[in-house]
Short mmCIF file of C-alpha atoms in Angstrom, two decimals:
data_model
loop_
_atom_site.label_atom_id
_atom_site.label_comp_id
_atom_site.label_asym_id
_atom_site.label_seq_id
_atom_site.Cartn_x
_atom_site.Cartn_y
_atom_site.Cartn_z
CA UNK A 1 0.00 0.00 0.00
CA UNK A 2 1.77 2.60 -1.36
CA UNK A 3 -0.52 5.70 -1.23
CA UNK A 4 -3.64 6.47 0.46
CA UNK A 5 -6.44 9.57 0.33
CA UNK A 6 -9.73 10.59 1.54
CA UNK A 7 -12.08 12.71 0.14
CA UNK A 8 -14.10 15.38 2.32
CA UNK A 9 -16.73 13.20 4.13
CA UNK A 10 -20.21 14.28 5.54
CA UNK A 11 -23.97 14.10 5.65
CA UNK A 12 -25.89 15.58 2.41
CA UNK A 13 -22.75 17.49 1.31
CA UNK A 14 -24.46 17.69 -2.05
CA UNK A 15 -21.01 17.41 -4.08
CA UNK A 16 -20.55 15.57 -7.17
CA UNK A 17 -19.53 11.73 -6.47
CA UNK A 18 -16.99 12.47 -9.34
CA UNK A 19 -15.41 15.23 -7.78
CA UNK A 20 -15.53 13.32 -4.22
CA UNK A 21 -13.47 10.76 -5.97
CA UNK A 22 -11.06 12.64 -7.93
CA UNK A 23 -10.20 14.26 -4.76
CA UNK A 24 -9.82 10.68 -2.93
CA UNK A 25 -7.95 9.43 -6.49
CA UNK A 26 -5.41 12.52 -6.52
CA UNK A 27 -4.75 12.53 -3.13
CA UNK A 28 -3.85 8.51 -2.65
CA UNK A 29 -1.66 9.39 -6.14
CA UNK A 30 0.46 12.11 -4.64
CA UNK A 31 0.94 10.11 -1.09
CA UNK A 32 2.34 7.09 -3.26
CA UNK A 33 4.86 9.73 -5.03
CA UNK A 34 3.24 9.13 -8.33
CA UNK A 35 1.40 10.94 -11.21
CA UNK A 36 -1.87 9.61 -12.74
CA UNK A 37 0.53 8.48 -15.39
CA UNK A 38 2.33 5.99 -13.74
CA UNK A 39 -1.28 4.19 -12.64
CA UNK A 40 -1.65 0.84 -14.84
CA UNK A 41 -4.45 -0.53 -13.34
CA UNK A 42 -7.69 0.42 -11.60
CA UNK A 43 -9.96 -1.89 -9.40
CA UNK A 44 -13.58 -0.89 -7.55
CA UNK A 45 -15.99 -2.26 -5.97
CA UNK A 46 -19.26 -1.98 -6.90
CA UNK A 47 -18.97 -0.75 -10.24
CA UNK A 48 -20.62 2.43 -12.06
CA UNK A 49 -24.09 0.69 -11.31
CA UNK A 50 -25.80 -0.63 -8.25
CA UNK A 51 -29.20 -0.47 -6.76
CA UNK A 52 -29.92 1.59 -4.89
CA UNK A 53 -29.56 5.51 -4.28
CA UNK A 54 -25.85 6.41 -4.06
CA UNK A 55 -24.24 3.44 -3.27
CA UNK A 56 -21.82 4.15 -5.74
CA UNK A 57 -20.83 7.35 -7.33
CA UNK A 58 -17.87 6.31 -9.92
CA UNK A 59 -16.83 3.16 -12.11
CA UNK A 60 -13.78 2.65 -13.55
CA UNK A 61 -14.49 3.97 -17.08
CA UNK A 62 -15.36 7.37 -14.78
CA UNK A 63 -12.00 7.28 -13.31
CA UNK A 64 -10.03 6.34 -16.43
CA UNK A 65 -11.79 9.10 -18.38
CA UNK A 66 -11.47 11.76 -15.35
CA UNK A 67 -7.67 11.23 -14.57
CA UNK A 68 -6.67 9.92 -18.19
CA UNK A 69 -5.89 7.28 -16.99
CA UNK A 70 -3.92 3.88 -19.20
CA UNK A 71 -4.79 0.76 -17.78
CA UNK A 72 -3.56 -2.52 -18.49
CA UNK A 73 -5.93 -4.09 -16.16
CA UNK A 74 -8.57 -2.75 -14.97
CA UNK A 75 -11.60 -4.91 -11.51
CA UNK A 76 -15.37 -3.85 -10.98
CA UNK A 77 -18.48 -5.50 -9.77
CA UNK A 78 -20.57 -6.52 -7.03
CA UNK A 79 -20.07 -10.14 -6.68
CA UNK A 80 -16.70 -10.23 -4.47
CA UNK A 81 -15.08 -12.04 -1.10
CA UNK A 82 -16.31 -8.55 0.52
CA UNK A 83 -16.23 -5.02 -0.16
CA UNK A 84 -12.13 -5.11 0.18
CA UNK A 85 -12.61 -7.91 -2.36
CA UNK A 86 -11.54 -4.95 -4.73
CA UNK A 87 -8.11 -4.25 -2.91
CA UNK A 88 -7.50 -8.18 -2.77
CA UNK A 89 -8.11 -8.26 -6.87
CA UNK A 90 -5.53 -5.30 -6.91
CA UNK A 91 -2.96 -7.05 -4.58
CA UNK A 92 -2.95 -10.48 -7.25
CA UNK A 93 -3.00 -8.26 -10.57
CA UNK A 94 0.05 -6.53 -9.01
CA UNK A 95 1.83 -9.90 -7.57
CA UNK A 96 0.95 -11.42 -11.08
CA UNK A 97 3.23 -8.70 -12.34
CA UNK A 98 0.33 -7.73 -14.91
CA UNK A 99 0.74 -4.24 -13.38
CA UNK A 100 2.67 -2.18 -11.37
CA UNK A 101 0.69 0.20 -9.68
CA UNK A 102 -3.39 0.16 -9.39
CA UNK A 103 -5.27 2.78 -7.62
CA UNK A 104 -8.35 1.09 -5.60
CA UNK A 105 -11.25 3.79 -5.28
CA UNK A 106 -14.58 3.42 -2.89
CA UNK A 107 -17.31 6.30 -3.75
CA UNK A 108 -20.08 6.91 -2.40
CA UNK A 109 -22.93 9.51 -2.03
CA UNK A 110 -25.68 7.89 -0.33
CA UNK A 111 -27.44 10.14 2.14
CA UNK A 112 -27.65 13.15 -0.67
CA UNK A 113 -28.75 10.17 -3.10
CA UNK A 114 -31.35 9.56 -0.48
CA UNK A 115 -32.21 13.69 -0.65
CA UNK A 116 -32.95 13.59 -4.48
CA UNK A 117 -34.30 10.11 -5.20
CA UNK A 118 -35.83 8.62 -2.22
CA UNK A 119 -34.69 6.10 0.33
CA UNK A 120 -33.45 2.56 -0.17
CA UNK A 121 -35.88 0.75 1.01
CA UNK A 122 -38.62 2.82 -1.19
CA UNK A 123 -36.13 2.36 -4.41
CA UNK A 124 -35.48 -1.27 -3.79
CA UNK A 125 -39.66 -1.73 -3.76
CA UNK A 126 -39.61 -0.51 -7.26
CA UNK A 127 -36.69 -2.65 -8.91
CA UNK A 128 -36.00 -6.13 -9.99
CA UNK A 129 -34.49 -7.70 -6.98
CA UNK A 130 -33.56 -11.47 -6.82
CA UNK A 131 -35.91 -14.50 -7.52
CA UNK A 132 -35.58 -15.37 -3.22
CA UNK A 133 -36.33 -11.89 -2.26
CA UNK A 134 -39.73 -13.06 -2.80
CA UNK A 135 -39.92 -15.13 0.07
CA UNK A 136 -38.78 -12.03 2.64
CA UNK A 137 -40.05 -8.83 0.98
CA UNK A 138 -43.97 -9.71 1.53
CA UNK A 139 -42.74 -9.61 5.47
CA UNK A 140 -41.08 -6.22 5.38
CA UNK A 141 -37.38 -7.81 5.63
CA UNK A 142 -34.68 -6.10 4.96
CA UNK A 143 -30.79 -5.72 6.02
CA UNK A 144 -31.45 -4.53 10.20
CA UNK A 145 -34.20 -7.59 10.49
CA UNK A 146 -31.32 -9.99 9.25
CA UNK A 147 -28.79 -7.89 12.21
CA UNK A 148 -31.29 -8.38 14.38
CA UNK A 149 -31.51 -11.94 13.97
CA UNK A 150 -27.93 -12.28 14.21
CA UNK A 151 -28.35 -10.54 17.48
CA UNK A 152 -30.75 -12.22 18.75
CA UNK A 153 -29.01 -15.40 18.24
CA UNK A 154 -25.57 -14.61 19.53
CA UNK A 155 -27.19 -12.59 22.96
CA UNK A 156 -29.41 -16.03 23.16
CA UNK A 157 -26.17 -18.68 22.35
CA UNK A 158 -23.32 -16.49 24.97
CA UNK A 159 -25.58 -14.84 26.93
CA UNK A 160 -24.70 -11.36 26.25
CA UNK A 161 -26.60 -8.36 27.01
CA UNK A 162 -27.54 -5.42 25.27
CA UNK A 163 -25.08 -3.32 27.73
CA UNK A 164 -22.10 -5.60 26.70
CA UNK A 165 -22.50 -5.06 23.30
CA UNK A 166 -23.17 -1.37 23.54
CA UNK A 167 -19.72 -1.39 23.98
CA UNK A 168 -18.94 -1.50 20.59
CA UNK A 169 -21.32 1.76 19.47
CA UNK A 170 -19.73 3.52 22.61
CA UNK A 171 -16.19 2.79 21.60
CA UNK A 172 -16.52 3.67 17.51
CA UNK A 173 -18.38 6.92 19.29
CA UNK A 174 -15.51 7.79 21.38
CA UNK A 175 -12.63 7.68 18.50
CA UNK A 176 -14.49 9.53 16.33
CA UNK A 177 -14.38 12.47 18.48
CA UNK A 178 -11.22 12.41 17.86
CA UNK A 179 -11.50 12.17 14.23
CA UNK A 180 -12.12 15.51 12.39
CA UNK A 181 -13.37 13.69 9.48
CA UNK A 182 -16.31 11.55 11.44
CA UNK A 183 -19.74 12.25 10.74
CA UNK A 184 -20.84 11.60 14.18
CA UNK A 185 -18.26 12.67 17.47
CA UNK A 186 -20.95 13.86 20.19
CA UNK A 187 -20.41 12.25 23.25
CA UNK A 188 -22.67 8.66 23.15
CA UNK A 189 -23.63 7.53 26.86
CA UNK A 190 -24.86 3.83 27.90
CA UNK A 191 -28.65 5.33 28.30
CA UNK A 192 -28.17 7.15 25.05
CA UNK A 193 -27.68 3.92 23.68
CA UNK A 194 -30.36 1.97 25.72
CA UNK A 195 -32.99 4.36 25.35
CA UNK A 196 -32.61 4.80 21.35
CA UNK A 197 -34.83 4.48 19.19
CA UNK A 198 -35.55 0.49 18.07
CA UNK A 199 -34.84 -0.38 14.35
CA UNK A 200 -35.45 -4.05 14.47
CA UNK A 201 -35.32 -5.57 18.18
CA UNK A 202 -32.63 -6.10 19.40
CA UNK A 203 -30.68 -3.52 17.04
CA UNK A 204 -31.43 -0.01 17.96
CA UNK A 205 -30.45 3.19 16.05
CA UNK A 206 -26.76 3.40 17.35
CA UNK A 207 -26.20 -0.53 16.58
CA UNK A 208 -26.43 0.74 12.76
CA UNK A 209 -23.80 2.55 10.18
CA UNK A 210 -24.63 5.77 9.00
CA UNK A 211 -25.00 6.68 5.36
CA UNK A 212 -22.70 9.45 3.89
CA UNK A 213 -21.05 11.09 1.20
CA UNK A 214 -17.13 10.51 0.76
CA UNK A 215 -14.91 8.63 -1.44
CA UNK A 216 -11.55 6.54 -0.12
CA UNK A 217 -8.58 5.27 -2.85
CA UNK A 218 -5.39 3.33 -2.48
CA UNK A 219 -2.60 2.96 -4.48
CA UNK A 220 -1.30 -1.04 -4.60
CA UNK A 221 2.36 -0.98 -5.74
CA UNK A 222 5.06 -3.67 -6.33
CA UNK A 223 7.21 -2.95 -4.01
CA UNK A 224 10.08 -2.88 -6.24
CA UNK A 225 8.95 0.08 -7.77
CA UNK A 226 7.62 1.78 -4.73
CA UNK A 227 8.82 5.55 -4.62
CA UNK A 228 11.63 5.84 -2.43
CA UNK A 229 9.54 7.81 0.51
CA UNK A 230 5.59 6.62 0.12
CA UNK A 231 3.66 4.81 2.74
CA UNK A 232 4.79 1.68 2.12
CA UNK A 233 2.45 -0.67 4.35
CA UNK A 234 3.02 -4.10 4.02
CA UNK A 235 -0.08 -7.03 3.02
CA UNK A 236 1.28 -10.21 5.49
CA UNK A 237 -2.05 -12.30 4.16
CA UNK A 238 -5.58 -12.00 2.76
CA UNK A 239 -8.58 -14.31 3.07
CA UNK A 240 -11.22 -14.34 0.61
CA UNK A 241 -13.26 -18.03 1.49
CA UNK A 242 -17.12 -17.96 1.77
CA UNK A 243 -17.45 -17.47 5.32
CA UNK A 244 -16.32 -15.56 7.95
CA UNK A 245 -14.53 -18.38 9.74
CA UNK A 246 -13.21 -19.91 6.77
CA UNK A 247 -12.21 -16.21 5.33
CA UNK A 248 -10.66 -15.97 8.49
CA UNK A 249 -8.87 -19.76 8.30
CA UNK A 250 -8.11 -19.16 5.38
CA UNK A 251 -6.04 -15.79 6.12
CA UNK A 252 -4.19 -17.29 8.93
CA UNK A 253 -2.41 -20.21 7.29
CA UNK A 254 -0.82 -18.11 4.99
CA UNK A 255 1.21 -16.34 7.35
CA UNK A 256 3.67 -17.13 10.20
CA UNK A 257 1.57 -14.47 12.65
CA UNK A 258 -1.19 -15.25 14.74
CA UNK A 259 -3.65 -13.46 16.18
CA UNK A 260 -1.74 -12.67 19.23
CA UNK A 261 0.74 -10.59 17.05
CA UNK A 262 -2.42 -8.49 16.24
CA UNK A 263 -2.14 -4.93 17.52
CA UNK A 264 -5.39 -3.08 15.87
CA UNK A 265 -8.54 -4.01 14.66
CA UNK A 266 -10.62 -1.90 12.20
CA UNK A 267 -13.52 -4.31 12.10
CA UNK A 268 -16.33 -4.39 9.95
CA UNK A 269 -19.75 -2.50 11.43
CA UNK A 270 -22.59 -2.32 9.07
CA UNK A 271 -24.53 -3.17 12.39
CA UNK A 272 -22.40 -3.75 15.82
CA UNK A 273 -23.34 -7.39 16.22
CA UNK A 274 -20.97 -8.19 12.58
CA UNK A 275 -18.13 -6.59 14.75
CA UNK A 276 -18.76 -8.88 17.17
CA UNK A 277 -18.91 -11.80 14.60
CA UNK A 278 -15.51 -10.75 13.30
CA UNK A 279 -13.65 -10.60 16.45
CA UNK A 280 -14.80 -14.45 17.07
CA UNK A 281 -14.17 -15.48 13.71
CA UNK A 282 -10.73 -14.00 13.35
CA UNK A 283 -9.75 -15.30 17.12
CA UNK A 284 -9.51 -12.34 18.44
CA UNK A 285 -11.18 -13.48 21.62
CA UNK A 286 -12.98 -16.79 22.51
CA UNK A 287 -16.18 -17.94 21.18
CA UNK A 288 -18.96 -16.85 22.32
CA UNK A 289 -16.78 -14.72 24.20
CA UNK A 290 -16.37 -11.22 22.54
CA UNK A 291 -19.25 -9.36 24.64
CA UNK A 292 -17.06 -10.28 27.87
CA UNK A 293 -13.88 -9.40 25.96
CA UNK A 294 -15.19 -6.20 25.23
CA UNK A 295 -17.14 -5.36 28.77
CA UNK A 296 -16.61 -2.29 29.92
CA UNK A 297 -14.98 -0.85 26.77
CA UNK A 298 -10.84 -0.49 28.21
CA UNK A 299 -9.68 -3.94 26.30
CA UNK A 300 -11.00 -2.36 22.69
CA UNK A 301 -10.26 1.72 23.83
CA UNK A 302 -7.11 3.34 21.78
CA UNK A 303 -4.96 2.68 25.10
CA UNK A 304 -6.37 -0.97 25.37
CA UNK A 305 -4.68 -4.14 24.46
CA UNK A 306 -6.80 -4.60 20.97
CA UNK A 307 -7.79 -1.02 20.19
CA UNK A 308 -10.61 -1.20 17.87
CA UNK A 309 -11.84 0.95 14.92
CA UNK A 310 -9.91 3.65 15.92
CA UNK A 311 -11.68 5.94 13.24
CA UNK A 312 -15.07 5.72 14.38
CA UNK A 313 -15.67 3.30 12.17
CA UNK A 314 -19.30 2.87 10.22
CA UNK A 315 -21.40 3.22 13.06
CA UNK A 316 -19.78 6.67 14.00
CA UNK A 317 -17.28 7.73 10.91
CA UNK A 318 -19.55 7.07 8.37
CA UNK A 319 -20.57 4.10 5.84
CA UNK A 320 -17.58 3.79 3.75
CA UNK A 321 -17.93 0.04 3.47
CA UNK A 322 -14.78 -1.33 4.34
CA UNK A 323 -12.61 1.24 2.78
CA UNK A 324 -12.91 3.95 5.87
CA UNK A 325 -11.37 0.98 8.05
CA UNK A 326 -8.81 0.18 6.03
CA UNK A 327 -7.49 4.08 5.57
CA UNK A 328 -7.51 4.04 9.36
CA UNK A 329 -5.28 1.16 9.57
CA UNK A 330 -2.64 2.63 6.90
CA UNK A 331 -3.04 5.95 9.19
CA UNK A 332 -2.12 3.82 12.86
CA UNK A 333 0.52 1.74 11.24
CA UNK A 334 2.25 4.73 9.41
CA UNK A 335 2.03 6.79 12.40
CA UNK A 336 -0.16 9.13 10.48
CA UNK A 337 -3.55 9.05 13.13
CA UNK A 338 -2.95 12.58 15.01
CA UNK A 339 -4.61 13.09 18.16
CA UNK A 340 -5.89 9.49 17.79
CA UNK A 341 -2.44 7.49 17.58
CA UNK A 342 -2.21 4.35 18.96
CA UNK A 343 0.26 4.77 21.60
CA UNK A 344 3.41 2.11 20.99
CA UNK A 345 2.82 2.76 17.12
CA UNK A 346 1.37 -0.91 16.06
CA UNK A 347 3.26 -2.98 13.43
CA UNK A 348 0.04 -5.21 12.85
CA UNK A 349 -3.40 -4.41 11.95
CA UNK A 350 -6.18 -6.94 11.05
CA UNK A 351 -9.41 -5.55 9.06
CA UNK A 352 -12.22 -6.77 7.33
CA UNK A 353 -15.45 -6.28 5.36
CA UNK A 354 -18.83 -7.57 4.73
CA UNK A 355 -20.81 -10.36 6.71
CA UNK A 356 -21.48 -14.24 5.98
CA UNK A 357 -20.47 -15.65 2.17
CA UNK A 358 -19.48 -11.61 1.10
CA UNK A 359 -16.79 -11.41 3.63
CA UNK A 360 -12.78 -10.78 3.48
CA UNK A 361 -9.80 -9.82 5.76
CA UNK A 362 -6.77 -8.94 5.91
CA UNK A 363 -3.92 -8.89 8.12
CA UNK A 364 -1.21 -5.13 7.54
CA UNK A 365 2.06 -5.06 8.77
CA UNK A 366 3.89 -1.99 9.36
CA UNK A 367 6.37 -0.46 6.92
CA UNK A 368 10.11 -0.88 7.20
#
């Protein structure tokens, strides 16, 4: 990871999702010591297209035509191991030595979307959705009923309670007051939390990522042509399997580290309870153990022993799907954070993206 940037990111900011991701495209360029020119190879996720409002805001024909862009390989769709399934695609196009440097982009623009065209849940009514949607749409379902469930299941299976897993709303809440770039850093108390509004019992408001406008890119280099200077963080081991455990089995035995060498964790949050999912499948902590593990907040807290989406992550940063947790992680390991630094500066960083069969991790290391 040679180069990283970050477009302005907010609520309704009402800016083109082109210009958001130029701005996250130019800036990743410049931190890699590079010119568009010397980009071969561009790779998104979900493509130009999805379905609903502002989910994306730029394909890779965008970006090639924006930054004139030459690619000699060029990734985009939906159907990936994850939403980082877009940086993995980058990492084996680069270690294929097909190209040498490809700029992964994220865009998206959902909550203005959401201003001019309507919600998701109203758009998704009036589209072709899959052949077995028809068995859950008659019933209202949709993504927090299936977090819910989740929920429900894991406080039934451990025994966890709501307060436990607050924890992880009240954590992403306290780091992103210490993010200027979070959409969300008001102080979050335990009876904010337990008194918010319900969204599908057990997951209440704060248990959910928030849509926003912003745009993330990296720049994926061989790292014998890396610029003398750039980032330079390190990929130890992906894992791409269906399956969170098997993603997560998968990522392990390709490395010598385990997950004690772990220093970080910028988990995946759509909905709390998938962070809690994670740090189980990944063996971060027991099973059926994380709610204890993360009691009381200190063990996940920036001076804890596994500080945890130290960003703000979705729930309090902003939905950048996958891509938000992932700049954090270059920022911790490169010593980059600010006011938010991990004391000790880390040397290895897990994260990961999506939930169930769409899922993917993968394990940083520190540049040398």
């Amino acid at each position: 990871m040679s180069g990283i940037g970050m477009s302005e990111v907010g609520r309704r900011l009402h800016i083109d999702p082109w210009t958001l991701t130029a701005d996250a495209a130019l800036a990743a360029i410049a931190d890699a010591g590079l010119t568009p020119s010397d980009i071969d190879g561009l790779s998104t996720y979900p493509g130009a297209t999805w379905s609903t409002p502002g989910i994306t805001g730029a394909g890779v024909d965008d970006v090639r035509a924006l930054l004139g862009i030459k690619t000699r390989w060029h990734n985009g769709g939906g159907e990936m191991p994850g939403q980082l399934g877009s940086i993995i695609a980058a990492i084996l196009a680069v270690n294929a030595g097909i190209v040498n440097h490809v700029l992964c982009f994220r865009t998206v623009w959902e909550s203005t979307a959401q201003d001019r065209i309507g919600s998701r849940s109203a758009t998704m009514a009036q589209v072709s959705e899959r052949e077995s949607h028809q068995w859950s749409k008659a019933y209202g379902v949709g993504y927090p009923t299936y977090g819910a469930l989740w929920m429900q299941r894991y406080m039934h299976e451990s025994g966890a309670t709501r307060e436990q897993l607050a924890q992880i709303a009240l954590t992403c809440r306290a780091h992103a007051a210490l993010n200027p770039q979070a959409v969300y850093r008001s102080p979050l108390t335990m009876d904010d939390y337990l008194s918010a509004k319900m969204i599908s019992d057990p997951i209440c408001l704060f248990d959910c990522d928030v849509p926003v406008d912003g745009s993330v890119a990296f720049v994926i280099s061989r790292a014998d042509s890396q610029p003398s200077g750039s980032r330079g963080i390190g990929f130890a081991a992906f894992g791409s399997a269906g399956g969170m455990e098997n993603c997560a089995e998968m990522m392990w035995s390709r490395t010598s580290l385990t997950p004690a060498d772990v220093q970080m964790a910028e988990l995946y949050d759509g909905f709390s309870i998938i962070s809690i999912l994670w740090l189980e499948a990944l063996g971060l902590c027991e099973p059926l153990g994380a709610a204890r593990f993360i009691e009381g907040g200190e063990r996940i807290a920036l001076t804890g022993e596994l500080p945890f989406n130290t960003g703000g992550g979705q729930l309090s940063g902003g939905r950048l799907h996958g891509y938000g947790n992932m700049y954090q992680a270059c920022l911790q390991l490169s010593g980059g954070a600010g006011e938010r630094q991990i004391r000790n500066k880390p040397e290895v960083a897990v994260v990961s993206s999506g939930v169930g069969t769409f899922a993917s991790s993968l394990l940083l290391t520190a540049g040398r």
